[in-house]
Short mmCIF file of C-alpha atoms in Angstrom, two decimals:
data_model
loop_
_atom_site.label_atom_id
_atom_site.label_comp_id
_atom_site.label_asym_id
_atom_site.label_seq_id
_atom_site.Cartn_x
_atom_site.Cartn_y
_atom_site.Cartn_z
CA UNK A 1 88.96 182.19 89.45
CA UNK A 2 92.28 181.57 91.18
CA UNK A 3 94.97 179.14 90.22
CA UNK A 4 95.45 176.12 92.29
CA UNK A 5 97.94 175.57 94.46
CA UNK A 6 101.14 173.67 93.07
CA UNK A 7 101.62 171.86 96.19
CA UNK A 8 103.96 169.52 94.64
CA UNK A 9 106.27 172.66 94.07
CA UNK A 10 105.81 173.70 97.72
CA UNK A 11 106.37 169.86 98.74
CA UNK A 12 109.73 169.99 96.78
CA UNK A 13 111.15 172.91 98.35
CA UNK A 14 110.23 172.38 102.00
CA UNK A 15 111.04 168.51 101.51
CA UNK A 16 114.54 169.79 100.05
CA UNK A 17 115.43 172.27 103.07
CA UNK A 18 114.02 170.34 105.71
CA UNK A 19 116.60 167.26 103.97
CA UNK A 20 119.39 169.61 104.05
CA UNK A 21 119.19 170.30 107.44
CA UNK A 22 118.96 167.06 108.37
CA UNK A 23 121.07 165.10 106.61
CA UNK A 24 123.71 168.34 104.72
CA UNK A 25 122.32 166.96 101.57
CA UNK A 26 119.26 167.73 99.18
CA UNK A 27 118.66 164.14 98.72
CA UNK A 28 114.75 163.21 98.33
CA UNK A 29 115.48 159.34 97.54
CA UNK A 30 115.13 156.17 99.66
CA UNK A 31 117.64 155.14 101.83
CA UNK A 32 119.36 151.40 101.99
CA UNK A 33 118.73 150.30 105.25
CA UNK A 34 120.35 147.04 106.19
CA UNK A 35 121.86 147.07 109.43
CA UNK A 36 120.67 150.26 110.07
CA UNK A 37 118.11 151.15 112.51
CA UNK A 38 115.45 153.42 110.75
CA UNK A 39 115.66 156.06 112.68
CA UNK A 40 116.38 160.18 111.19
CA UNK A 41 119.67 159.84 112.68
CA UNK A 42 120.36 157.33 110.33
CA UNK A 43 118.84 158.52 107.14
CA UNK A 44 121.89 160.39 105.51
CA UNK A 45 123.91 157.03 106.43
CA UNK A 46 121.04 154.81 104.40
CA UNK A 47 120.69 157.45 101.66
CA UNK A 48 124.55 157.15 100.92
CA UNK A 49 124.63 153.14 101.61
CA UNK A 50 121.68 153.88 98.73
CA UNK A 51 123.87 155.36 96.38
CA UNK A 52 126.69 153.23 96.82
CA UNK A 53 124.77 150.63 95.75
CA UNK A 54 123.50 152.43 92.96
CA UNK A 55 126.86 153.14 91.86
CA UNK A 56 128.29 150.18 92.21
CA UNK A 57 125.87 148.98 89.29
CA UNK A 58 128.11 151.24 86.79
CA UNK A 59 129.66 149.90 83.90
CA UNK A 60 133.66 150.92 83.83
CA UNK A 61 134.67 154.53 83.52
CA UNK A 62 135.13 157.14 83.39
CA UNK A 63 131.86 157.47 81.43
CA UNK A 64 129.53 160.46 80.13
CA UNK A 65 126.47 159.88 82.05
CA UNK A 66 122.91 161.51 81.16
CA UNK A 67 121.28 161.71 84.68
CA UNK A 68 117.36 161.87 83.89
CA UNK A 69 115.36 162.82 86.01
CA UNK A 70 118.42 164.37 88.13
CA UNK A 71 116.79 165.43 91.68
CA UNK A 72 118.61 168.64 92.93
CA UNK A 73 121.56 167.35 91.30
CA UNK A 74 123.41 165.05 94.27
CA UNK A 75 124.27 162.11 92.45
CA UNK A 76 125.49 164.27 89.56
CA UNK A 77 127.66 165.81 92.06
CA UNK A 78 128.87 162.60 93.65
CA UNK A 79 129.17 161.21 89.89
CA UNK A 80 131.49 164.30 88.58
CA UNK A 81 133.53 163.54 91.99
CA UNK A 82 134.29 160.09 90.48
CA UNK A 83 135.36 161.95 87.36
CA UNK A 84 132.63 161.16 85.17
CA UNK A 85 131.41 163.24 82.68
CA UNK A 86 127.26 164.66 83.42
CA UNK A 87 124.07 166.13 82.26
CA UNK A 88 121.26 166.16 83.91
CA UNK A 89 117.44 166.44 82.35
CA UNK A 90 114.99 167.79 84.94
CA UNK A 91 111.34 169.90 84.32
CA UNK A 92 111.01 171.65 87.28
CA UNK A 93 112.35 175.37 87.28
CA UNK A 94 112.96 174.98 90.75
CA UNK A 95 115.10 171.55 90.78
CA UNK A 96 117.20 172.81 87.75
CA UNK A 97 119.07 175.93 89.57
CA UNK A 98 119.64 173.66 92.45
CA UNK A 99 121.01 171.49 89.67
CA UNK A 100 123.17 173.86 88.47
CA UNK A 101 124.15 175.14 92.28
CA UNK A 102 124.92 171.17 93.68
CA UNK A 103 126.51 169.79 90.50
CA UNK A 104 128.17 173.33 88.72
CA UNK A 105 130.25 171.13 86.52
CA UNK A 106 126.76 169.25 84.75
CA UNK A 107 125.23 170.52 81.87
CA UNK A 108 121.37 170.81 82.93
CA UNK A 109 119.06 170.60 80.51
CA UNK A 110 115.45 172.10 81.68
CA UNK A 111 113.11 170.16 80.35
CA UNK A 112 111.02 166.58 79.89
CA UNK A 113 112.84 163.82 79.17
CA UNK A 114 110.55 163.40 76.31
CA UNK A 115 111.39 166.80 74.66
CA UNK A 116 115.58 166.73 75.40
CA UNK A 117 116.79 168.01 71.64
CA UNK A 118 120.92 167.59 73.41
CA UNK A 119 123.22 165.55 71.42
CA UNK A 120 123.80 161.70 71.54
CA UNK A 121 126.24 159.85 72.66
CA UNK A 122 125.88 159.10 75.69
CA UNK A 123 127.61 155.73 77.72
CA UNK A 124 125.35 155.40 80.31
CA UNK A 125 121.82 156.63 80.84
CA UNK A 126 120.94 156.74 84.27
CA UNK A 127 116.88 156.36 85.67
CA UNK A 128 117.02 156.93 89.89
CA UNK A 129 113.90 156.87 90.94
CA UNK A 130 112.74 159.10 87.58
CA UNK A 131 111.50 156.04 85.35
CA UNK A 132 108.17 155.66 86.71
CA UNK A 133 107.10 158.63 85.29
CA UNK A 134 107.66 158.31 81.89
CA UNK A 135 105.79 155.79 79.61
CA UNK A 136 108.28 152.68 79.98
CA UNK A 137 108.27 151.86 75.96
CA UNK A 138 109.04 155.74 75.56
CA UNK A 139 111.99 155.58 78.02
CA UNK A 140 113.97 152.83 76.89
CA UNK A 141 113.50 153.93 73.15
CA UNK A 142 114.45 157.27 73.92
CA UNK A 143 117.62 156.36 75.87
CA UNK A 144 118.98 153.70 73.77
CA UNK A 145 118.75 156.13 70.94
CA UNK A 146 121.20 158.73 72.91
CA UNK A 147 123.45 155.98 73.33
CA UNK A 148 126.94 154.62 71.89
CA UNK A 149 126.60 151.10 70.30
CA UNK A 150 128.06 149.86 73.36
CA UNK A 151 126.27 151.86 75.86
CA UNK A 152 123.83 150.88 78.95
CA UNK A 153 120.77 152.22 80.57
CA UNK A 154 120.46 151.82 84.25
CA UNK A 155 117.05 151.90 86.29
CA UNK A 156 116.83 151.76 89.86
CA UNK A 157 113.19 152.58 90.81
CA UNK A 158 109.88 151.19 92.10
CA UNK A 159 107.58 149.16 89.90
CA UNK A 160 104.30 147.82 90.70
CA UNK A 161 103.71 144.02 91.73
CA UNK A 162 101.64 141.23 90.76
CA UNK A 163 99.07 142.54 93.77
CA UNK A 164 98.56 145.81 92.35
CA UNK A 165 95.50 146.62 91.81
CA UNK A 166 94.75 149.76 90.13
CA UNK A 167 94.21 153.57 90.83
CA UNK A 168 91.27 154.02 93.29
CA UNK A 169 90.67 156.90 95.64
CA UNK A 170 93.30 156.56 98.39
CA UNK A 171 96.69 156.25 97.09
CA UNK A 172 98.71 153.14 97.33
CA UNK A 173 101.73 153.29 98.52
CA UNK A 174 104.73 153.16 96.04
CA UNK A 175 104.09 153.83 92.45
CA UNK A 176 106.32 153.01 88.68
CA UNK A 177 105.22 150.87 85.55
CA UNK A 178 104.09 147.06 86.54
CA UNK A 179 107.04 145.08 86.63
CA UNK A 180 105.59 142.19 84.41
CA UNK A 181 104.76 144.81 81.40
CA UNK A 182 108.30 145.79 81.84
CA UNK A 183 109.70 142.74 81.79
CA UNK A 184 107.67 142.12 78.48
CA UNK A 185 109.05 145.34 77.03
CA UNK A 186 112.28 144.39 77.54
CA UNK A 187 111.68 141.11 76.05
CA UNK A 188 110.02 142.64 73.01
CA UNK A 189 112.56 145.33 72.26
CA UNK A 190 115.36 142.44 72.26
CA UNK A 191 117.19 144.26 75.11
CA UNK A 192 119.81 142.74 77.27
CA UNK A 193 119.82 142.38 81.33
CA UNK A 194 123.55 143.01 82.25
CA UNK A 195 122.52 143.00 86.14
CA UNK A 196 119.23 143.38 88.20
CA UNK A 197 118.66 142.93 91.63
CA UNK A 198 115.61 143.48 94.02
CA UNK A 199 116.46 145.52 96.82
CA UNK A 200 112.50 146.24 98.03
CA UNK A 201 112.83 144.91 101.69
CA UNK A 202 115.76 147.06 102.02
CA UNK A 203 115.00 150.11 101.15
CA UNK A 204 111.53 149.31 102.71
CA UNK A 205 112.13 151.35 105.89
CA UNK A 206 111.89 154.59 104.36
CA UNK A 207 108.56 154.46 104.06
CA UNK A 208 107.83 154.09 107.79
CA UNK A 209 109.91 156.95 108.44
CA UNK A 210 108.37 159.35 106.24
CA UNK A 211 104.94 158.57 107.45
CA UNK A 212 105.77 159.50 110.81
CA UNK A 213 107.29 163.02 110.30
CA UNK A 214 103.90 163.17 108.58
CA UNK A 215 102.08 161.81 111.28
CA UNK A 216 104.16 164.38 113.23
CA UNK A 217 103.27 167.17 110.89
CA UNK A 218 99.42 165.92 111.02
CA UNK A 219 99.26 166.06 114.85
CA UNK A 220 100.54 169.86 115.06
CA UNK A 221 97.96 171.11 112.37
CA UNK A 222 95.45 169.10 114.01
CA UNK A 223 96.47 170.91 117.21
CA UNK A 224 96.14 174.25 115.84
CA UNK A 225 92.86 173.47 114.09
CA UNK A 226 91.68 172.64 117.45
CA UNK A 227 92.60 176.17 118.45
CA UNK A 228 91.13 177.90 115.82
CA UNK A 229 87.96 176.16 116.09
CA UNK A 230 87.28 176.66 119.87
CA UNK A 231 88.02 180.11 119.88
CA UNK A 232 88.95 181.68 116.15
CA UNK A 233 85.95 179.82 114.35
CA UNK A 234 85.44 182.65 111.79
CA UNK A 235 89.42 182.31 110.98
CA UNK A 236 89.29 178.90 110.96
CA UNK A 237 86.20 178.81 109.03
CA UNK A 238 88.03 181.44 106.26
CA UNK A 239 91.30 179.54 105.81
CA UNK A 240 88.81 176.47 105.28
CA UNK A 241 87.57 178.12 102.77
CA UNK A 242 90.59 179.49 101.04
CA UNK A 243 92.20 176.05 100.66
CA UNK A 244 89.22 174.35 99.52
CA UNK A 245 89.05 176.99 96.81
CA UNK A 246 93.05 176.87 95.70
CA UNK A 247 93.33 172.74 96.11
CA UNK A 248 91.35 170.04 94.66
CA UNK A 249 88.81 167.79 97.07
CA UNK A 250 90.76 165.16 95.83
CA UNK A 251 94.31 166.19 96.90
CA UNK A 252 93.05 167.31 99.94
CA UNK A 253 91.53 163.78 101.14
CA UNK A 254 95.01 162.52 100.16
CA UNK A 255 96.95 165.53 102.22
CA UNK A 256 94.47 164.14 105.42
CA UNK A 257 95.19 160.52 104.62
CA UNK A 258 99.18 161.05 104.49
CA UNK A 259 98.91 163.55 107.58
CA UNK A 260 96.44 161.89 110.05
CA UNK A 261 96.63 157.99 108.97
CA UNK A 262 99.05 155.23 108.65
CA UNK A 263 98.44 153.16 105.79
CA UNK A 264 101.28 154.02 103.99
CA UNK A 265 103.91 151.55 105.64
CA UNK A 266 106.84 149.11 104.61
CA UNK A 267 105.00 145.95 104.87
CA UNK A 268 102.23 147.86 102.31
CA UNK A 269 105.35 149.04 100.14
CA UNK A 270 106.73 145.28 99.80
CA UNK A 271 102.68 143.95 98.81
CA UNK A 272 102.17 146.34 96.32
CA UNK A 273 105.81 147.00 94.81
CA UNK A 274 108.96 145.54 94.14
CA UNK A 275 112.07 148.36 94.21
CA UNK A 276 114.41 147.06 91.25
CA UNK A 277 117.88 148.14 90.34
CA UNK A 278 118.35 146.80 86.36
CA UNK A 279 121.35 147.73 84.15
CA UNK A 280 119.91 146.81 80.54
CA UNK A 281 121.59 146.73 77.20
CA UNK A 282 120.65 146.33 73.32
#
């Protein structure tokens, strides 16, 4: 029997090349959006009002950074531009060399956070939009242990609200830990809050606009499928076939909900999550 599809793979590289050409930038993160009209035009402008936010949320440099979870390497880039010292831990074969072709002055380390073996002494650890998928407990023990005595972790990321209500079928929009077990973490491990601030409603938008290019995408296979099945029904019937075979039933009603519904919006993103920037301490 075949392997199955690694569509997040595929997802990653088309996402990444379709961004560049958009925006000159292999950014896959939300933009910032206030007083900006969400609109593609717009979305390089709200991805870098994003990260100046994010960066302003640094403690005083120049520091050596450990960017987990580093993306194709951008805000390393931007980060060695401000003439901080970087490394970057990513998993993905295929987000590591762009690693190492955006940000050639960061050591990249290929690998889960969980299994990084580099040495210590880090002044900042940095979680964008990587900290929801790593056990939360796991996280913050692991990074305060690469730290100096005086160093800081900073998390800007989605967490799940109080109306959360568990996995089920159809995937809610958003994702991350639940923000009251990781306030209660954070409680428990005796850590400090240097800064937090919700910016949910802001960075809201994005979600509106990546559900229509989906919607977009979703109309043109739909289009085609119509083709195939008025007159091509043994091809269309085949390729059917073949993709039920190489992805799960599961993804697939998932692929159809993102592609040919809309109930992945901003007002959904701000019930279910809250999008919080935190710069922690011990």
């Amino acid at each position: 029997m075949g392997q199955k599809v690694d569509t997040r793979a595929i997802g990653l590289d088309v996402g990444l090349s379709f961004m560049k050409w958009l925006t000159g930038a292999e950014n896959l993160h939300y933009g910032l959006w206030d007083g900006l009209a969400c609109t593609a035009e717009n979305l390089g402008a709200a991805q870098a009002a994003y990260t100046d936010k994010l960066f302003s949320y640094l403690p005083e440099g120049p520091l050596r950074i450990l960017d987990i979870g580093g993306g194709a390497g951008e805000t390393a880039r931007k980060l060695i531009a401000l003439g901080h010292e970087v490394e970057i831990v990513v998993p993905s074969p295929f987000l590591a060399s762009r690693c190492r072709q955006n940000a050639s002055e960061a050591r990249v380390h290929q690998c889960f956070f969980e299994e990084f073996s580099g040495a210590g002494g880090f002044d900042l650890c940095l979680f964008s939009e990587s900290f929801q998928y790593i056990p939360h407990e796991l996280a913050l023990e692991e990074a305060f242990g690469l730290l100096k005595p005086s160093g800081q972790v900073l998390i800007a990321d989605c967490f799940r609200s109080e109306h959360y209500e568990g996995v089920k079928r159809s995937q809610t929009v958003g994702g991350g830990h639940r923000l009251a077990a990781m306030r209660k973490t954070v409680a428990a491990m005796d850590l400090t809050v240097e800064a937090e601030e919700d910016i949910t409603e802001a960075v809201a938008p994005s979600i509106d606009l990546e559900q229509g290019l989906f919607n977009v995408i979703g109309h043109a296979v739909s289009r085609v499928d119509e083709e195939l099945k008025l007159k091509r029904p043994k091809t269309r019937w085949t390729l059917a076939f073949a993709i039920k075979r190489m992805v799960s039933e599961r993804r697939l009603f998932r692929l159809n909900e993102r592609l040919n519904e809309q109930k992945r919006t901003a007002e959904a993103f701000c019930h279910f999550n809250r999008y919080m920037i935190m710069r922690l301490s011990r």
